[in-house]
Amino acid sequence: MIVNKVVEERTRRTEWYRDARFGMFIHWGLYAIPAKQEWLRSVEELTKEQYEPYINEFTVENYDPKKWAKLAKEAGMKYAVLTAKHHDGFCLFDSQLTDFKSTNAPCKRDLVREFLEAFRAEGIKVGLYFSIIDWHHPDYPHYGDMNHPMRNHPECSNENRDFDRYLEYMFGQARELLTNYGKLDLMWFDFSYGEMKGAKWKAEELVQMIRSLQPDIIIDNRLEGSGEDAGSIRTLNPTTYSGDFASPEQMIPPNGIRDEAGNMIPWEACITLNNHWGYAARDTHYKTAKMALRMLVECVSKGGNLLLNVGPDAKGEIPEESVKILKEIGRWMKQNARSIYGCGYADLPKPEWGRYTRKGNILYAHVLEEQAGAICLENMAGKIEKMRLVKDNSVVEETFYWNLKEFAENAFFFLNPETADSYPLPDELDTVVEIFLKEE
Ligand code: GLC
């Protein structure tokens, strides 16, 4: 049901995005040098003088975005989002409006431009993360702000700070990104908090400007919301700057994300591979490939996307652990991606052994847990035309084994028919069976 123009346009614009399902988030900046994640300056309440000189060490000698793009492609990721500027205000692009940028670092490179070229060359859609919070700019509120590194310093009072001048700067940089770098597929603004939201950012005007420059671009919801509160995108009357998708963070919503009337809306969970976005040298708490893949399957089964993060180090290398996970996911995607791309919510209860994804009349059973005996497709008796193992297109037969007779409202199959059981799983990460449903 289409409720209004904002929703209608959002639905049209996000078509490729809802099909893509899987993207790469890249958090990279000066903070990779102290290697304690991107909030370091705020967490440790560092002054400019303590933090910003890292610019003189930003050499990024191993930065090879072609390598990143190949990895993303191998993992099956269809889009990628790079931090053009994070909260620290350091620009990875050649902004004419500041000196605090990578072209003034020893590397002297426009890292955004190189990123865009490399990823586009691999056929991956490109997006830029742009922080609307800026701890470098003198006109951004310092003292008393919720997050600013100088929040506890009364001597950094806001008396002579001119927020409109800051907005001019913010608009100016957004304009630079949207005019100097060709077609961008997505803009990821981050983030609103407290009073700092929507109108405070002149978000309506900003979105108007963005759309006049790049009519088809997809925009996230954080000009109005954050990971804490999605904003009016969840209502039936979203504002023009409510965004094209909701952006839950470090969690997967229990039932996907829906509007007040229960319609699913586009959403994307952004999740880290260890526990930080920006490079954190001592954080070795990485997820397993199995866990990361399950997150992807869970998102798709609930009608959403997964934007999986990597945090390259100061040299420009994606951490080895992350590379390993992404390659393992890639191995699985190579065989099973058709159960992910273009798939979504199946409108069936979550099965005991795993999850369903669905594309039209095709249901994908993602078997994540081995079962004694047959795998049960609840209430599916008589509905199945045929089944195939996605991995190799081999036939999976519906079974009517003697011990299943009294559960005849269900359909069943064995993953290991010769032994009449379903363990071990043919693919331990996720064994996918494609179920062609009879036309109703
Ligand atoms: C947060 C953080 C940030 C990160 C973002 C990603 O809101 O401010 O550091 O970039 O989430 O979703």
XYZ file of N, CA and C in Angstrom, residues 46-160:
345
model
N 40.436 14.745 24.101
C 41.701 15.294 23.613
C 41.481 16.671 22.988
N 42.463 17.547 23.186
C 42.416 18.853 22.531
C 42.824 18.664 21.062
N 42.562 19.710 20.278
C 43.011 19.704 18.881
C 44.504 19.436 18.808
N 45.222 20.110 19.699
C 46.692 20.019 19.683
C 47.154 18.594 19.964
N 46.388 17.879 20.743
C 46.781 16.501 21.053
C 46.428 15.536 19.927
N 45.382 15.859 19.181
C 44.876 14.896 18.194
C 45.274 15.207 16.755
N 45.112 16.460 16.379
C 45.202 16.767 14.950
C 46.586 16.611 14.315
N 47.672 16.713 15.101
C 48.997 16.501 14.485
C 49.176 15.109 13.862
N 48.272 14.185 14.153
C 48.384 12.881 13.480
C 48.337 13.042 11.963
N 47.823 14.181 11.522
C 47.780 14.418 10.074
C 49.190 14.305 9.471
N 50.199 14.676 10.249
C 51.570 14.648 9.727
C 52.132 13.245 9.578
N 51.402 12.264 10.081
C 51.858 10.876 9.963
C 50.967 10.067 9.033
N 50.010 10.740 8.404
C 49.037 9.988 7.596
C 49.637 9.714 6.215
N 50.372 8.612 6.147
C 51.112 8.277 4.924
C 50.379 7.263 4.055
N 49.582 6.455 4.659
C 48.745 5.422 4.003
C 49.472 4.679 2.871
N 50.699 4.294 3.131
C 51.522 3.749 2.050
C 50.977 2.491 1.384
N 50.134 1.746 2.080
C 49.597 0.532 1.442
C 48.161 0.696 0.947
N 47.678 1.929 0.929
C 46.287 2.134 0.488
C 46.150 1.761 -0.980
N 45.395 0.714 -1.210
C 45.163 0.247 -2.569
C 43.684 -0.127 -2.662
N 42.844 0.866 -2.950
C 41.399 0.604 -2.911
C 40.966 -0.469 -3.903
N 41.809 -0.721 -4.917
C 41.451 -1.797 -5.848
C 41.435 -3.128 -5.101
N 42.352 -3.255 -4.163
C 42.406 -4.470 -3.348
C 41.158 -4.574 -2.458
N 40.764 -3.465 -1.881
C 39.547 -3.448 -1.046
C 38.332 -3.829 -1.908
N 38.291 -3.244 -3.092
C 37.128 -3.465 -3.958
C 37.057 -4.931 -4.384
N 38.201 -5.524 -4.664
C 38.219 -6.937 -5.048
C 37.729 -7.810 -3.892
N 38.148 -7.441 -2.708
C 37.723 -8.191 -1.522
C 36.206 -8.073 -1.328
N 35.695 -6.861 -1.457
C 34.251 -6.645 -1.297
C 33.494 -7.465 -2.339
N 34.015 -7.441 -3.542
C 33.358 -8.184 -4.620
C 33.388 -9.684 -4.335
N 34.547 -10.138 -3.912
C 34.693 -11.562 -3.605
C 33.728 -11.978 -2.487
N 33.501 -11.087 -1.534
C 32.590 -11.400 -0.435
C 31.131 -11.347 -0.874
N 30.886 -10.845 -2.082
C 29.512 -10.763 -2.568
C 28.821 -9.466 -2.204
N 29.618 -8.482 -1.790
C 29.014 -7.205 -1.409
C 28.682 -6.395 -2.653
N 27.526 -5.762 -2.641
C 27.044 -5.053 -3.832
C 27.197 -3.551 -3.728
N 27.473 -3.051 -2.528
C 27.702 -1.615 -2.384
C 28.683 -1.392 -1.243
N 29.262 -0.204 -1.224
C 30.264 0.104 -0.201
C 30.147 1.564 0.193
N 30.374 1.825 1.464
C 30.243 3.175 2.010
C 31.510 3.531 2.774
N 32.192 4.563 2.323
C 33.441 4.999 2.965
C 33.219 6.290 3.750
N 33.851 6.401 4.902
C 33.805 7.634 5.692
C 34.600 8.746 4.996
N 33.885 9.588 4.255
C 34.557 10.731 3.616
C 35.013 11.706 4.695
N 34.214 11.824 5.744
C 34.582 12.628 6.914
C 33.872 12.048 8.128
N 34.615 11.807 9.192
C 33.980 11.351 10.433
C 33.869 12.521 11.407
N 33.428 12.233 12.640
C 33.164 13.311 13.604
C 34.399 14.185 13.879
N 35.583 13.615 13.740
C 36.804 14.397 14.000
C 37.022 15.506 12.971
N 36.252 15.464 11.879
C 36.308 16.536 10.895
C 37.375 16.369 9.828
N 38.172 15.318 9.925
C 39.239 15.109 8.941
C 38.656 14.563 7.638
N 38.974 15.240 6.545
C 38.386 14.867 5.249
C 39.318 13.950 4.471
N 38.768 12.875 3.963
C 39.543 11.992 3.090
C 39.444 12.460 1.642
N 38.914 13.661 1.448
C 38.776 14.201 0.093
C 39.336 15.619 0.062
N 39.512 16.112 -1.141
C 40.188 17.395 -1.321
C 39.198 18.552 -1.221
N 38.678 18.768 -0.019
C 37.728 19.859 0.183
C 38.449 21.200 0.031
N 37.802 22.131 -0.663
C 38.382 23.472 -0.792
C 38.057 24.327 0.422
N 37.275 23.771 1.344
C 36.772 24.573 2.457
C 37.530 24.356 3.758
N 38.521 23.477 3.730
C 39.316 23.225 4.933
C 40.735 22.797 4.557
N 41.655 22.965 5.529
C 43.014 22.442 5.346
C 43.154 21.066 5.971
N 42.143 20.704 6.747
C 42.230 19.464 7.518
C 41.748 18.300 6.643
N 42.631 17.869 5.748
C 42.221 16.919 4.712
C 43.417 16.093 4.248
N 43.115 14.963 3.644
C 44.175 14.012 3.281
C 45.142 14.576 2.239
N 44.660 15.497 1.402
C 45.583 16.058 0.404
C 46.635 16.953 1.049
N 46.430 17.326 2.314
C 47.447 18.076 3.051
C 48.295 17.190 3.956
N 47.980 15.906 3.991
C 48.784 14.957 4.771
C 49.951 14.524 3.884
N 50.950 13.849 4.467
C 52.078 13.423 3.630
C 51.645 12.564 2.431
N 50.547 11.881 2.531
C 50.119 11.040 1.390
C 49.692 11.902 0.195
N 49.208 13.122 0.477
C 48.780 14.042 -0.587
C 47.808 13.405 -1.581
N 46.921 12.543 -1.084
C 46.016 11.863 -2.020
C 44.558 12.161 -1.682
N 43.750 12.231 -2.709
C 42.312 12.310 -2.522
C 41.821 10.866 -2.416
N 41.660 10.421 -1.183
C 41.389 9.000 -0.937
C 39.978 8.619 -1.353
N 39.075 9.587 -1.269
C 37.692 9.338 -1.679
C 37.628 9.079 -3.184
N 38.313 9.927 -3.928
C 38.286 9.771 -5.389
C 38.802 8.387 -5.795
N 39.909 7.995 -5.177
C 40.489 6.688 -5.520
C 39.558 5.542 -5.124
N 38.925 5.702 -3.989
C 37.949 4.690 -3.532
C 36.823 4.529 -4.551
N 36.271 5.688 -4.951
C 35.120 5.644 -5.860
C 35.491 4.973 -7.185
N 36.651 5.367 -7.707
C 37.074 4.787 -8.996
C 37.250 3.279 -8.891
N 37.912 2.856 -7.818
C 38.214 1.427 -7.676
C 36.947 0.589 -7.505
N 36.024 1.076 -6.704
C 34.819 0.280 -6.451
C 33.894 0.283 -7.655
N 33.779 1.437 -8.291
C 32.945 1.472 -9.506
C 33.492 0.495 -10.536
N 34.816 0.422 -10.636
C 35.429 -0.463 -11.635
C 35.062 -1.929 -11.385
N 34.767 -2.270 -10.146
C 34.357 -3.650 -9.846
C 32.842 -3.824 -9.942
N 32.155 -2.762 -10.354
C 30.698 -2.863 -10.486
C 29.974 -2.771 -9.153
N 30.627 -2.204 -8.169
C 30.033 -2.074 -6.838
C 29.476 -0.658 -6.689
N 28.264 -0.549 -6.201
C 27.666 0.777 -5.998
C 28.395 1.486 -4.870
N 28.453 2.816 -4.989
C 29.291 3.560 -4.051
C 28.500 4.551 -3.209
N 28.889 4.627 -1.951
C 28.276 5.578 -1.040
C 29.328 6.245 -0.185
N 28.981 7.418 0.342
C 29.895 8.116 1.239
C 29.190 8.403 2.560
N 29.910 8.114 3.615
C 29.494 8.493 4.962
C 30.004 9.900 5.193
N 29.141 10.757 5.710
C 29.549 12.133 5.976
C 28.992 12.542 7.335
N 29.897 12.893 8.239
C 29.466 13.265 9.584
C 28.943 14.691 9.592
N 27.730 14.860 10.128
C 27.183 16.211 10.246
C 27.637 16.837 11.566
N 28.198 15.993 12.411
C 28.885 16.455 13.631
C 30.316 16.769 13.208
N 30.901 17.847 13.725
C 32.265 18.163 13.310
C 33.047 18.774 14.474
N 33.966 18.015 15.022
C 34.728 18.467 16.200
C 35.923 19.337 15.830
N 36.151 19.487 14.539
C 37.267 20.328 14.101
C 36.813 21.768 13.868
N 35.587 21.934 13.414
C 35.134 23.256 13.002
C 34.891 24.174 14.201
N 35.438 25.392 14.150
C 35.321 26.305 15.295
C 33.887 26.735 15.588
N 33.003 26.669 14.602
C 31.635 27.117 14.835
C 30.706 26.009 15.325
N 31.223 24.812 15.447
C 30.395 23.739 15.997
C 30.405 23.861 17.521
N 29.245 23.720 18.179
C 29.189 23.856 19.643
C 30.228 22.979 20.348
N 30.950 23.580 21.266
C 31.980 22.867 22.038
C 31.481 22.590 23.458
N 31.595 23.610 24.300
C 31.255 23.460 25.718
C 29.790 23.047 25.901
N 29.579 22.007 26.686
C 28.210 21.603 26.997
C 27.549 20.740 25.937
N 28.175 20.608 24.774
C 27.625 19.690 23.771
C 27.727 18.268 24.335
N 26.865 17.394 23.852
C 26.836 16.055 24.439
C 28.102 15.254 24.118
N 28.678 15.513 22.940
C 29.747 14.639 22.469
C 31.093 15.313 22.233
N 31.094 16.623 22.147
C 32.319 17.306 21.745
C 33.470 17.048 22.734
N 34.673 16.827 22.206
C 35.828 16.592 23.084
C 36.024 17.694 24.121
N 35.616 18.918 23.816
C 35.807 20.056 24.726
C 34.554 20.348 25.556
N 33.657 19.368 25.633
C 32.364 19.600 26.295
C 32.481 20.027 27.757
N 33.560 19.628 28.401
C 33.714 19.962 29.821
C 34.620 21.169 30.055
N 34.870 21.926 29.006
C 35.787 23.067 29.128
C 35.044 24.386 28.993
N 34.693 24.991 30.110
C 33.965 26.265 30.052
C 34.720 27.310 29.234
N 36.026 27.233 29.196
C 36.785 28.230 28.417
C 36.519 28.070 26.916
N 35.937 26.937 26.512
C 35.553 26.766 25.098
C 34.090 27.140 24.913
N 33.664 28.205 25.541
C 32.251 28.599 25.488
C 31.824 28.831 24.038
N 30.529 28.822 23.840
C 30.027 28.890 22.464
C 29.628 30.303 22.053
N 29.992 31.242 22.886
C 29.541 32.618 22.699
C 29.777 33.154 21.282
N 30.970 32.974 20.792
C 31.245 33.543 19.461
C 31.174 32.519 18.332
